Coordinates of C-alpha atoms (C1' of nucleotides) in Angstrom, one line a residue:
Chain A
M151 CA -37.9 -10.8 -59.8
A152 CA -38.9 -11.6 -56.2
D153 CA -37.8 -8.1 -55.3
E154 CA -39.9 -6.6 -57.9
T155 CA -43.0 -8.4 -56.7
A156 CA -42.3 -7.5 -53.2
D157 CA -41.8 -3.8 -54.1
R158 CA -45.0 -3.8 -56.0
A159 CA -46.9 -5.4 -53.1
A160 CA -45.3 -2.9 -50.7
G161 CA -46.7 0.2 -52.6
R162 CA -50.0 -1.5 -53.2
D163 CA -53.3 -1.1 -51.3
F164 CA -57.0 -1.4 -52.0
I165 CA -57.3 2.2 -53.1
R166 CA -54.5 1.9 -55.6
D167 CA -56.0 -1.4 -56.8
I168 CA -59.3 0.4 -57.4
V169 CA -57.6 3.2 -59.3
Q170 CA -55.7 0.8 -61.4
A171 CA -58.8 -1.2 -62.2
D172 CA -60.7 1.9 -63.2
L173 CA -57.9 2.9 -65.5
D174 CA -57.6 -0.7 -66.9
A175 CA -61.4 -0.9 -67.6
G176 CA -61.4 2.6 -69.2
R177 CA -63.7 4.0 -66.6
Q178 CA -61.3 6.8 -66.1
S179 CA -58.6 8.1 -68.4
A180 CA -57.0 10.5 -65.9
I181 CA -56.9 10.4 -62.1
V182 CA -57.9 13.4 -60.0
T183 CA -57.8 13.3 -56.2
R184 CA -58.1 16.0 -53.7
F185 CA -57.0 16.8 -50.1
P186 CA -59.8 18.7 -48.5
P187 CA -58.9 20.1 -45.0
E188 CA -61.2 22.2 -43.0
P189 CA -59.2 25.3 -42.0
N190 CA -60.1 25.1 -38.3
G191 CA -56.8 23.9 -36.9
F192 CA -53.3 22.7 -37.9
L193 CA -52.5 19.7 -39.9
H194 CA -51.3 16.6 -38.0
M195 CA -49.8 13.1 -38.7
G196 CA -53.3 11.8 -39.5
H197 CA -53.6 14.4 -42.3
A198 CA -50.1 13.5 -43.5
K199 CA -51.5 10.0 -44.2
S200 CA -54.3 11.5 -46.3
I201 CA -52.0 13.9 -48.0
C202 CA -49.5 11.2 -48.9
L203 CA -52.4 9.0 -50.1
N204 CA -54.1 11.6 -52.3
F205 CA -51.0 13.3 -53.7
G206 CA -49.2 10.0 -53.9
V207 CA -51.9 8.2 -55.9
A208 CA -52.2 11.2 -58.2
E209 CA -48.5 11.2 -58.8
E210 CA -48.1 7.5 -59.3
F211 CA -50.9 7.3 -61.8
G212 CA -49.9 10.5 -63.7
G213 CA -52.9 12.4 -62.5
R214 CA -53.3 15.5 -60.3
C215 CA -54.3 16.3 -56.7
H216 CA -56.2 19.4 -55.7
L217 CA -55.8 21.2 -52.4
R218 CA -59.2 22.4 -51.4
M219 CA -60.1 24.2 -48.3
D220 CA -63.4 22.8 -47.0
D221 CA -64.6 26.2 -45.7
T222 CA -68.3 25.7 -45.2
N223 CA -68.5 26.7 -41.5
P224 CA -67.4 30.3 -40.9
T225 CA -67.9 30.0 -37.2
K226 CA -64.8 27.8 -36.9
E227 CA -62.5 28.7 -39.7
E228 CA -59.7 31.2 -39.9
Q229 CA -57.3 32.6 -42.5
A230 CA -54.4 31.8 -40.2
Y231 CA -55.2 28.1 -40.5
I232 CA -55.5 28.4 -44.3
D233 CA -52.0 29.8 -44.3
A234 CA -50.6 27.2 -42.0
I235 CA -52.2 24.4 -44.0
K236 CA -50.6 25.5 -47.2
R237 CA -47.2 25.9 -45.6
D238 CA -47.4 22.5 -44.1
V239 CA -48.5 20.6 -47.2
E240 CA -45.7 22.1 -49.1
W241 CA -43.2 21.3 -46.4
L242 CA -44.3 17.7 -46.5
G243 CA -43.2 17.8 -50.1
F244 CA -46.3 18.1 -52.2
T245 CA -47.5 20.7 -54.7
W246 CA -51.0 21.4 -56.0
G247 CA -49.8 23.7 -58.8
A248 CA -52.7 25.7 -60.2
H249 CA -55.2 23.5 -58.4
Y250 CA -55.9 25.3 -55.3
Y251 CA -59.6 25.8 -54.4
H252 CA -62.1 26.5 -51.8
A253 CA -65.5 25.0 -51.3
S254 CA -66.6 28.7 -51.0
D255 CA -65.6 29.2 -54.6
Y256 CA -68.7 27.1 -55.4
F257 CA -71.2 28.8 -53.1
E258 CA -73.2 30.4 -56.0
Q259 CA -73.4 27.1 -58.0
L260 CA -74.3 25.1 -54.8
Y261 CA -77.1 27.6 -54.2
D262 CA -78.4 27.3 -57.7
W263 CA -78.4 23.4 -57.3
A264 CA -80.3 23.8 -54.1
V265 CA -83.0 25.8 -55.9
H266 CA -82.9 23.0 -58.6
L267 CA -83.7 20.4 -55.9
I268 CA -86.5 22.5 -54.4
K269 CA -88.0 22.9 -57.8
A270 CA -87.8 19.1 -58.3
G271 CA -89.6 18.6 -55.0
K272 CA -86.5 17.0 -53.5
A273 CA -85.8 19.7 -50.9
Y274 CA -87.8 21.9 -48.7
V275 CA -87.5 24.6 -46.1
D276 CA -88.1 23.4 -42.6
D277 CA -89.3 25.8 -39.9
Q278 CA -88.8 23.3 -37.0
S279 CA -86.6 24.3 -34.2
Q280 CA -83.3 22.4 -33.7
A281 CA -84.9 20.4 -30.8
E282 CA -87.9 19.6 -32.8
M283 CA -85.8 18.2 -35.6
R284 CA -83.8 16.2 -33.2
H285 CA -86.9 14.6 -31.8
S286 CA -88.5 13.9 -35.1
R287 CA -85.3 12.3 -36.4
G288 CA -86.0 9.2 -34.4
T289 CA -83.3 7.0 -32.9
L290 CA -80.9 4.4 -34.0
T291 CA -83.6 1.8 -33.7
E292 CA -86.8 3.9 -34.3
P293 CA -87.7 5.6 -37.5
G294 CA -88.1 9.3 -37.7
T295 CA -91.3 11.2 -38.4
N296 CA -91.9 13.6 -41.2
S297 CA -91.7 17.3 -40.6
P298 CA -95.0 19.2 -40.7
F299 CA -93.3 21.4 -43.3
R300 CA -92.2 18.5 -45.5
E301 CA -95.1 18.8 -47.9
R302 CA -95.3 22.5 -48.1
P303 CA -95.7 23.9 -51.6
I304 CA -92.5 24.2 -53.8
A305 CA -93.2 27.8 -54.4
E306 CA -93.3 28.5 -50.6
S307 CA -90.0 26.7 -50.0
L308 CA -88.5 28.5 -53.0
D309 CA -89.6 31.8 -51.5
L310 CA -88.4 31.1 -48.0
F311 CA -85.1 29.8 -49.2
Q312 CA -84.5 33.0 -51.2
R313 CA -85.5 35.0 -48.1
M314 CA -83.1 32.9 -46.0
R315 CA -80.3 34.1 -48.4
A316 CA -81.7 37.7 -48.2
R317 CA -80.9 37.8 -44.5
E318 CA -84.6 37.9 -43.4
F319 CA -84.2 35.4 -40.7
P320 CA -82.0 35.0 -37.6
N321 CA -79.7 32.0 -37.0
G322 CA -81.4 28.7 -36.4
T323 CA -84.8 29.6 -37.5
R324 CA -85.0 27.7 -40.7
V325 CA -83.0 25.2 -42.7
L326 CA -83.2 23.7 -46.1
R327 CA -83.5 19.9 -46.0
A328 CA -83.3 17.2 -48.7
K329 CA -86.5 15.1 -49.0
I330 CA -85.3 11.5 -48.8
D331 CA -86.5 9.1 -46.2
M332 CA -87.2 9.7 -42.6
A333 CA -87.5 6.0 -41.9
S334 CA -84.1 5.0 -43.4
G335 CA -81.9 2.8 -41.3
N336 CA -79.2 5.2 -42.3
I337 CA -79.7 8.3 -40.3
N338 CA -77.8 10.4 -42.9
L339 CA -80.8 9.8 -45.2
R340 CA -83.4 11.1 -42.8
D341 CA -83.9 14.4 -44.6
P342 CA -80.4 15.8 -44.0
V343 CA -79.8 19.5 -43.7
L344 CA -78.4 21.2 -46.8
Y345 CA -78.3 24.8 -45.7
R346 CA -78.4 26.5 -42.3
I347 CA -78.6 30.2 -41.4
L348 CA -75.2 31.5 -40.0
H349 CA -74.8 35.2 -39.7
A350 CA -71.0 35.0 -39.5
E351 CA -68.2 36.6 -41.4
H352 CA -66.4 34.1 -43.7
P353 CA -62.6 34.3 -44.2
R354 CA -63.1 34.5 -47.9
T355 CA -66.6 35.5 -48.8
G356 CA -66.9 38.0 -45.9
T357 CA -70.5 38.9 -45.4
A358 CA -71.7 38.0 -48.8
W359 CA -73.6 35.0 -47.4
C360 CA -75.6 34.3 -44.3
I361 CA -76.6 30.8 -45.3
Y362 CA -73.9 28.1 -45.6
P363 CA -74.0 24.6 -47.1
S364 CA -73.4 21.6 -44.9
Y365 CA -70.5 19.3 -45.5
D366 CA -72.7 16.6 -47.1
Y367 CA -74.2 19.0 -49.5
A368 CA -71.0 20.7 -50.5
H369 CA -68.5 17.9 -50.7
G370 CA -69.5 15.7 -53.5
Q371 CA -70.6 18.6 -55.7
S372 CA -67.3 20.3 -55.1
D373 CA -65.6 17.1 -56.2
A374 CA -67.8 17.0 -59.3
I375 CA -67.1 20.5 -60.2
E376 CA -63.4 19.9 -60.0
G377 CA -63.6 16.7 -61.9
V378 CA -62.3 14.7 -59.0
T379 CA -62.4 11.0 -59.9
H380 CA -61.5 9.4 -56.6
S381 CA -62.7 11.1 -53.4
L382 CA -60.8 9.5 -50.6
C383 CA -61.9 10.0 -47.1
T384 CA -61.9 8.2 -43.7
L385 CA -64.1 5.4 -42.5
E386 CA -66.5 7.5 -40.5
F387 CA -67.9 8.9 -43.8
E388 CA -68.7 5.4 -45.0
D389 CA -72.4 5.8 -44.2
H390 CA -72.4 9.3 -45.8
R391 CA -71.7 7.7 -49.1
P392 CA -75.3 6.9 -50.1
L393 CA -76.0 10.6 -49.5
Y394 CA -72.9 11.6 -51.5
D395 CA -74.3 9.5 -54.3
W396 CA -77.8 10.8 -53.9
F397 CA -76.8 14.4 -54.6
L398 CA -74.7 13.5 -57.6
E399 CA -77.6 11.5 -59.0
N400 CA -80.2 14.2 -58.5
L401 CA -78.2 17.2 -59.7
P402 CA -76.9 18.1 -63.2
V403 CA -73.3 17.8 -62.1
P404 CA -70.5 17.9 -64.7
S405 CA -68.8 14.7 -63.6
R406 CA -69.3 11.7 -61.5
P407 CA -66.7 11.2 -58.7
R408 CA -66.7 8.1 -56.4
Q409 CA -66.0 8.1 -52.7
Y410 CA -63.8 5.5 -51.1
E411 CA -63.0 5.2 -47.4
F412 CA -59.9 4.2 -45.6
A413 CA -58.9 3.9 -41.9
R414 CA -57.6 7.0 -40.3
L415 CA -54.2 6.9 -38.7
N416 CA -53.8 6.4 -34.9
V417 CA -50.5 6.4 -33.1
T418 CA -49.8 5.2 -29.6
H419 CA -49.0 7.8 -26.8
T420 CA -50.5 10.7 -28.8
V421 CA -53.8 12.0 -30.0
L422 CA -54.7 12.8 -33.5
S423 CA -57.9 14.7 -33.0
K424 CA -58.2 18.3 -34.0
R425 CA -60.5 18.9 -31.1
V426 CA -58.0 17.7 -28.5
L427 CA -55.1 19.3 -30.2
T428 CA -57.0 22.6 -30.1
E429 CA -57.7 22.2 -26.4
L430 CA -54.0 21.4 -25.7
V431 CA -53.1 24.7 -27.3
R432 CA -55.9 26.8 -25.8
G433 CA -55.5 25.2 -22.4
G434 CA -51.8 26.1 -22.4
H435 CA -50.7 22.5 -22.0
V436 CA -48.2 23.1 -24.8
V437 CA -46.6 26.3 -26.1
G438 CA -48.6 26.3 -29.3
W439 CA -49.6 24.4 -32.4
D440 CA -45.8 24.0 -33.2
D441 CA -44.8 22.8 -29.8
P442 CA -42.2 20.1 -30.5
R443 CA -44.3 17.5 -28.6
M444 CA -47.3 18.1 -30.8
P445 CA -48.1 15.5 -33.5
T446 CA -48.8 18.4 -35.8
L447 CA -46.6 18.9 -38.9
A448 CA -45.6 22.2 -37.5
G449 CA -44.6 20.6 -34.2
M450 CA -42.7 17.9 -35.9
R451 CA -40.9 20.3 -38.1
R452 CA -39.8 22.4 -35.1
R453 CA -38.7 19.2 -33.4
G454 CA -36.5 18.3 -36.4
V455 CA -38.4 15.5 -38.0
P456 CA -37.6 15.6 -41.7
P457 CA -40.6 15.5 -44.1
E458 CA -39.1 12.4 -45.8
A459 CA -39.4 10.6 -42.4
I460 CA -43.1 11.3 -42.2
R461 CA -43.6 10.1 -45.8
D462 CA -41.5 7.0 -45.0
F463 CA -43.5 6.3 -42.0
V464 CA -46.9 6.7 -43.8
K465 CA -45.7 4.3 -46.5
R466 CA -44.7 1.7 -43.9
V467 CA -48.1 1.9 -42.2
G468 CA -50.0 1.3 -45.4
V469 CA -53.6 1.9 -46.3
A470 CA -56.4 -0.4 -45.3
K471 CA -59.9 -0.4 -43.7
A472 CA -59.2 -1.9 -40.3
N473 CA -59.1 0.5 -37.4
S474 CA -55.5 0.3 -35.9
I475 CA -53.2 2.0 -33.6
V476 CA -49.7 2.1 -34.9
D477 CA -46.8 1.8 -32.4
Y478 CA -45.0 5.1 -31.9
G479 CA -41.7 3.2 -32.2
M480 CA -42.5 2.7 -35.8
F481 CA -42.5 6.4 -36.4
E482 CA -39.2 6.7 -34.5
F483 CA -37.7 4.1 -36.7
S484 CA -38.5 6.1 -39.8
V485 CA -37.1 9.3 -38.2
R486 CA -33.8 7.6 -37.4
E487 CA -33.7 5.9 -40.8
I488 CA -33.7 9.2 -42.5
L489 CA -31.7 11.2 -40.0
N490 CA -28.9 8.5 -39.7
K491 CA -28.1 9.1 -43.4
S492 CA -28.5 12.9 -43.4
A493 CA -27.3 14.1 -40.0
Q494 CA -23.6 15.2 -39.5
R495 CA -22.1 14.1 -36.3
R496 CA -21.0 16.3 -33.4
M497 CA -20.2 16.0 -29.7
A498 CA -22.1 17.4 -26.9
V499 CA -22.3 16.6 -23.1
L500 CA -25.7 17.0 -21.5
K501 CA -24.9 16.2 -17.8
P502 CA -21.3 17.1 -17.5
L503 CA -18.7 15.5 -15.2
K504 CA -15.3 17.1 -15.2
L505 CA -12.4 15.0 -16.1
V506 CA -8.8 16.2 -15.6
I507 CA -5.9 14.5 -17.4
E508 CA -3.0 14.8 -14.9
N509 CA -0.2 14.0 -17.3
Y510 CA -1.4 16.3 -20.1
P511 CA 0.3 19.7 -20.2
E512 CA -1.6 22.6 -18.7
G513 CA -2.5 25.2 -21.2
K514 CA -2.0 22.9 -24.2
V515 CA -4.8 22.7 -26.8
E516 CA -4.8 20.2 -29.6
E517 CA -7.1 20.2 -32.6
M518 CA -8.4 16.6 -33.2
V519 CA -9.7 15.5 -36.6
A520 CA -13.3 14.3 -36.3
A521 CA -15.4 12.8 -39.2
N522 CA -18.6 14.6 -39.9
H523 CA -20.1 11.3 -41.0
P524 CA -18.3 8.0 -40.4
E525 CA -20.3 6.3 -43.2
D526 CA -20.0 9.1 -45.7
P527 CA -16.4 10.3 -46.4
A528 CA -17.8 13.0 -48.7
A529 CA -19.2 14.8 -45.6
G530 CA -15.6 15.7 -44.7
S531 CA -14.3 16.4 -41.2
R532 CA -13.9 19.1 -38.7
M533 CA -11.4 20.0 -35.9
V534 CA -12.3 19.5 -32.3
P535 CA -10.2 21.2 -29.5
F536 CA -8.9 18.9 -26.9
S537 CA -7.2 19.9 -23.6
R538 CA -6.3 18.9 -20.1
E539 CA -9.8 19.5 -18.7
I540 CA -12.8 18.0 -20.5
Y541 CA -16.3 17.1 -19.7
I542 CA -17.7 13.6 -20.1
E543 CA -21.3 12.4 -19.5
R544 CA -22.1 11.7 -15.9
D545 CA -23.8 8.4 -17.0
D546 CA -20.5 7.3 -18.6
F547 CA -18.9 6.9 -15.1
M548 CA -19.8 4.6 -12.3
E549 CA -17.8 4.2 -9.2
H550 CA -19.2 0.7 -8.5
P551 CA -20.1 -0.6 -11.9
P552 CA -22.2 -3.7 -12.5
K553 CA -20.6 -6.5 -14.5
K554 CA -22.0 -5.4 -18.0
F555 CA -21.0 -1.7 -17.6
F556 CA -18.3 -1.1 -20.3
R557 CA -17.8 2.6 -19.6
L558 CA -15.4 4.4 -17.2
S559 CA -14.9 3.4 -13.6
P560 CA -11.9 3.5 -11.2
G561 CA -8.8 1.9 -12.8
K562 CA -10.5 1.4 -16.1
E563 CA -9.3 2.6 -19.5
V564 CA -11.6 3.9 -22.2
R565 CA -11.3 5.8 -25.5
L566 CA -12.2 9.4 -25.8
R567 CA -13.6 9.6 -29.4
Y568 CA -11.1 11.0 -31.9
A569 CA -8.7 11.8 -29.0
Y570 CA -6.9 9.5 -26.6
F571 CA -7.3 6.5 -24.3
V572 CA -7.6 7.6 -20.7
T573 CA -7.5 5.7 -17.4
C574 CA -9.3 6.7 -14.3
K575 CA -6.9 7.1 -11.4
E576 CA -9.0 8.9 -8.7
V577 CA -12.5 10.0 -7.9
V578 CA -12.8 13.4 -6.3
K579 CA -15.9 14.1 -4.1
D580 CA -17.3 17.1 -2.4
A581 CA -18.3 17.4 1.3
R582 CA -21.7 15.8 0.5
G583 CA -20.0 12.8 -1.1
E584 CA -21.1 13.9 -4.7
I585 CA -18.6 13.0 -7.4
V586 CA -17.3 16.3 -8.7
E587 CA -14.3 15.4 -10.7
L588 CA -12.3 12.5 -12.1
R589 CA -8.5 12.5 -12.2
C590 CA -7.2 10.5 -15.1
T591 CA -4.0 9.8 -17.2
Y592 CA -3.8 9.6 -20.9
D593 CA -1.6 7.5 -23.3
P594 CA 0.1 9.8 -25.9
E595 CA 0.5 6.8 -28.2
T596 CA -3.3 6.6 -28.7
R597 CA -3.6 10.0 -30.4
G598 CA -6.7 10.2 -32.6
G599 CA -8.2 7.5 -30.5
N600 CA -6.1 4.9 -32.3
T601 CA -5.2 1.6 -30.9
P602 CA -1.6 1.7 -29.3
P603 CA 1.4 -0.3 -30.6
D604 CA 0.8 -2.9 -27.9
G605 CA -2.6 -3.6 -29.4
R606 CA -4.5 -2.8 -26.2
K607 CA -8.3 -2.7 -26.6
V608 CA -10.9 -0.8 -24.7
Q609 CA -14.5 -1.7 -24.1
A610 CA -16.0 1.8 -24.7
T611 CA -15.6 5.0 -26.6
L612 CA -16.9 8.1 -24.9
H613 CA -17.9 11.5 -26.3
W614 CA -16.5 14.6 -24.6
V615 CA -16.1 18.3 -24.9
S616 CA -13.0 20.4 -24.0
A617 CA -14.0 22.5 -20.9
A618 CA -12.4 25.8 -21.9
Q619 CA -13.7 25.8 -25.4
A620 CA -17.2 24.5 -24.7
V621 CA -20.2 26.5 -25.9
E622 CA -23.1 26.4 -23.5
G623 CA -26.5 25.7 -24.9
E624 CA -30.0 24.7 -23.8
V625 CA -31.1 21.3 -24.8
R626 CA -34.7 20.1 -24.7
L627 CA -35.5 16.5 -24.3
Y628 CA -39.0 15.2 -25.1
E629 CA -41.0 12.2 -24.1
H630 CA -44.5 11.2 -25.1
L631 CA -47.2 13.9 -24.5
F632 CA -49.4 11.2 -23.1
T633 CA -48.6 8.5 -20.5
R634 CA -51.0 5.9 -21.8
P635 CA -50.6 4.3 -25.2
D636 CA -54.2 4.8 -25.9
P637 CA -55.2 8.1 -24.3
D638 CA -58.9 8.8 -23.6
A639 CA -59.8 11.7 -25.9
T640 CA -62.7 12.7 -23.7
N641 CA -60.7 12.9 -20.6
F642 CA -57.2 13.6 -21.8
A643 CA -56.1 16.2 -19.1
D644 CA -55.3 13.5 -16.5
E645 CA -53.3 11.5 -19.0
I646 CA -50.8 14.2 -20.1
N647 CA -47.3 13.2 -19.2
P648 CA -46.0 15.6 -16.7
N649 CA -42.4 14.8 -17.8
S650 CA -42.9 15.3 -21.5
L651 CA -40.3 18.1 -21.5
E652 CA -37.0 18.1 -19.8
V653 CA -34.8 21.2 -20.1
V654 CA -31.1 20.8 -19.8
A655 CA -30.1 24.4 -19.2
N656 CA -26.4 24.3 -19.6
A657 CA -25.3 21.5 -21.9
K658 CA -21.7 21.6 -23.1
L659 CA -21.4 21.7 -26.9
E660 CA -18.4 21.4 -29.1
P661 CA -17.5 24.8 -30.7
A662 CA -18.5 23.6 -34.2
I663 CA -22.1 23.5 -33.2
A664 CA -22.3 27.2 -32.7
A665 CA -21.2 27.7 -36.3
D666 CA -23.7 25.1 -37.7
N667 CA -26.4 26.0 -40.0
G668 CA -29.6 25.7 -37.9
N669 CA -31.5 23.9 -40.7
S670 CA -29.2 20.9 -41.0
P671 CA -30.0 18.0 -38.7
V672 CA -27.2 17.0 -36.3
Q673 CA -26.5 13.8 -34.4
F674 CA -24.8 14.3 -31.1
E675 CA -22.9 11.1 -30.9
R676 CA -24.3 8.5 -28.6
L677 CA -27.2 10.9 -27.6
G678 CA -29.5 11.2 -30.5
Y679 CA -30.6 13.6 -33.3
F680 CA -31.0 17.3 -32.6
H681 CA -32.4 20.3 -34.3
L682 CA -31.8 24.0 -33.6
D683 CA -35.0 25.6 -32.1
Q684 CA -36.4 29.0 -33.1
D685 CA -35.9 30.1 -29.5
S686 CA -32.1 30.1 -30.0
K687 CA -30.3 33.5 -29.4
P688 CA -26.8 34.5 -30.7
G689 CA -24.3 32.7 -28.5
K690 CA -27.0 30.7 -26.8
P691 CA -28.2 27.9 -29.0
V692 CA -31.4 26.0 -28.0
L693 CA -31.6 22.4 -29.4
N694 CA -34.5 20.0 -29.5
R695 CA -33.8 16.3 -29.4
T696 CA -35.7 15.0 -32.3
V697 CA -35.3 11.4 -31.2
G698 CA -32.7 9.4 -29.3
L699 CA -30.5 6.8 -30.8
R700 CA -31.5 3.2 -30.4
D701 CA -30.2 2.4 -26.8
T702 CA -29.5 -1.2 -26.1
W703 CA -27.6 -0.4 -22.9
A704 CA -30.6 1.5 -21.6
K705 CA -32.7 -1.5 -22.1
V706 CA -30.2 -3.8 -20.4
S707 CA -29.7 -1.4 -17.5
G708 CA -33.4 -0.6 -17.1
T709 CA -33.0 3.2 -17.5
K710 CA -35.0 3.3 -20.6
T711 CA -37.8 5.9 -20.4
P712 CA -41.3 5.3 -21.6
A713 CA -40.7 7.6 -24.5
G714 CA -37.8 5.6 -25.8
G715 CA -35.4 8.2 -24.7
T716 CA -32.5 7.7 -22.3
K717 CA -32.3 9.2 -19.0
R718 CA -29.2 11.2 -18.8
Chain B
rU97 C1' -82.5 -4.1 -30.5
rG98 C1' -81.7 -0.1 -36.8
rG99 C1' -77.9 1.0 -40.5
rG100 C1' -72.7 0.8 -42.1
rG101 C1' -67.8 -1.3 -41.5
rC102 C1' -63.8 -4.3 -39.6
rG103 C1' -61.3 -9.0 -37.2
rU104 C1' -54.2 -12.5 -40.3
rA105 C1' -47.9 -12.6 -34.8
rG106 C1' -47.0 -7.8 -29.3
rC107 C1' -48.0 -3.5 -33.4
rC108 C1' -48.9 -2.4 -38.7
rA109 C1' -49.9 -5.2 -43.2
rA110 C1' -49.9 -8.6 -48.0
rG111 C1' -52.8 -12.5 -49.5
rU112 C1' -59.1 -13.0 -53.0
rG113 C1' -59.4 -21.7 -53.7
rG114 C1' -53.1 -24.7 -54.3
rU115 C1' -50.8 -25.2 -48.8
rA116 C1' -49.4 -17.9 -44.4
rA117 C1' -45.1 -11.7 -48.2
rG118 C1' -42.9 -7.6 -45.9
rG119 C1' -42.0 -3.9 -42.1
rC120 C1' -41.7 -2.3 -36.6
rA121 C1' -40.9 -4.5 -31.9
rG122 C1' -38.3 -8.7 -29.7
rC123 C1' -34.5 -12.6 -29.4
rG124 C1' -29.6 -14.7 -30.9
rG125 C1' -24.8 -13.8 -33.5
rA126 C1' -20.9 -11.0 -36.8
rU127 C1' -18.6 -6.3 -37.8
rU128 C1' -17.8 -1.5 -35.2
rU129 C1' -13.2 4.6 -32.6
rU130 C1' -21.2 6.0 -31.4
rG131 C1' -23.7 -0.2 -26.3
rA132 C1' -25.4 3.7 -32.9
rU133 C1' -25.2 2.1 -38.0
rU134 C1' -24.6 -2.2 -41.1
rC135 C1' -24.9 -7.5 -41.8
rC136 C1' -26.7 -12.6 -40.9
rG137 C1' -30.2 -15.8 -38.4
rC138 C1' -34.8 -16.8 -35.3
rC139 C1' -39.8 -15.2 -34.5
rA140 C1' -48.1 -17.6 -36.9
rU141 C1' -48.8 -26.3 -38.1
rG142 C1' -51.7 -20.8 -37.9
rC143 C1' -55.5 -16.5 -40.2
rG144 C1' -61.9 -14.2 -34.2
rG145 C1' -64.9 -19.1 -33.1
rA146 C1' -67.8 -23.5 -34.7
rG147 C1' -69.8 -26.1 -38.5
rG148 C1' -70.2 -27.0 -43.9
rU149 C1' -68.6 -27.3 -49.4
rU150 C1' -64.0 -29.0 -51.8
rC151 C1' -58.8 -33.6 -53.6
rG152 C1' -57.4 -29.0 -51.2
rA153 C1' -60.2 -23.1 -47.4
rA154 C1' -57.3 -17.3 -44.3
rC155 C1' -60.0 -16.9 -49.1
rC156 C1' -66.6 -19.9 -50.8
rC157 C1' -71.4 -21.0 -47.6
rU158 C1' -74.0 -21.0 -42.6
rC159 C1' -74.3 -19.7 -37.7
rC160 C1' -71.9 -17.4 -33.6
rC161 C1' -68.4 -13.9 -31.0
rG162 C1' -65.8 -9.3 -30.6
rC163 C1' -64.5 -4.3 -31.9
rC164 C1' -65.4 0.6 -34.5
rC165 C1' -68.7 4.4 -36.7
rC166 C1' -73.8 6.9 -37.1
rA167 C1' -79.3 10.0 -33.7
rG168 C1' -74.7 18.3 -35.2
rC169 C1' -78.3 23.5 -38.2
rC170 C1' -69.6 20.0 -37.2
rA171 C1' -66.3 18.1 -40.9

RNA sequence: UGGGGCGUAGCCAAGUGGUAAGGCAGCGGAUUUUGAUUCCGCCAUGCGGAGGUUCGAACCCUCCCGCCCCAGCCA
């Protein structure tokens, strides 16, 4: 009972409350939402919030959600972005079925409606230059002044508008404006532009048009045409709502959608601005839109973030109207939450230190049984080769350990996971004093890593890879793209983290990794979750660390990096 | 100084007149062949501030403070 209320509360927000109320009151009988991206860049985490909201609400209330490309500005939009957007929405786990649209599908209807407004004396063609319009618009505190063309005869506006469409005028020479109120406190109502002249090729309509509708003029009417009931957008459109409503009230539209606004998503140590992301790509700060450090869906996919994790994250964040910046750690939690359950376990050594077991026969190789998932017996097991010479992690040995260090040090005994207990007998150094090798002994009675008959315990279990059978691979470790939690979007270049990518050229991987299907997530025990990168070549895998494991020791020892990864 | 919004814990976020949900982070402790996972417990006498109404206020009223958005022929 208490659980039920808690669950209900968890999946509830002011948007869903409104939808429910509309249904209960009979104002709507079926819910229709839409996700309307502009194809001028790749989708990112912020879009994921909107996608989950729009598709989620439709799903929960038995309605439908449309995917609509908001393609009203051909100077910025590309087919390649359209393709990427569709791919990413599907990857996130949503389908639009037959309801795939473009604002450009409605260009003819929008044009007819513009004519309708002109005929009704509610729109006029303005010949002012862009600068003149800017001046006459007034300021935040001063009202604007009417255009000298505002009262020109309807027939003249009609004629001019038709000639605008007929390609008679160059870019920027005239616009069609709504006749509303140049003195409105809401600047969006000071005779907003409905159409501008843009001699540009459109990805879908080609050169059929040289005048294009503005966002404000196109959006609400597109919603109305599609029968959208709830048009959900972000807070900055709040003061566009009176304009959204004005069009719907002054045009013979087939339905009456309502716009509601919610706070966009912000996450610490990253930037969710298409402008900045575009500059990161164009400026070569990242390898592309799908760089694993990018907060784009494509970047996260390449990094190994499962779509379920993004959905889980968005659900935890919730939907409200307060501006907020969510801690990146919350996102990492969701990623681990999903990956812990789905990832099979493997062993890999990133910074190898050779360990020789003196009392283990030379040339002997044993196959040790290792569970693929300790919490899921159904995942089965695999065999891992073990021999006299193995690699362990350099960080797992300290010659002069502090008190709380549980791992290997001179004279100390630890467990090698699924193998044996070993004791460190000697530290071998090179001429420069660098530790190059550890000489150890093993206890045959601990085979499989089991506690010996005398009941001896060890404080630590280490991961390892047999030297002779190790597969070499490249491992890429990531940290935040930005050093500051709240990067300045106008001056971001200085705040890019120079250490956001660390390449481990020759990591030692257990042989099973080479045989793994690249699409399945993997946990390298004690190191984190990894995902095969598209840069992999036969015999030379490249793995991205999706996220590290929670690392209490790093916190205690002070080696925790800003990105939550562990220095290895 | 015009218009539109928003302020509940370090970070998200419920709550809409009956005495502050939940999650993340953090801190304890148990279990553990991953310092992981899992499991238990702790974590706002307080809801931006000050008044007021009321038996009772985070919720209602008044004033004040702070933050965000808007002056594209971008979306």
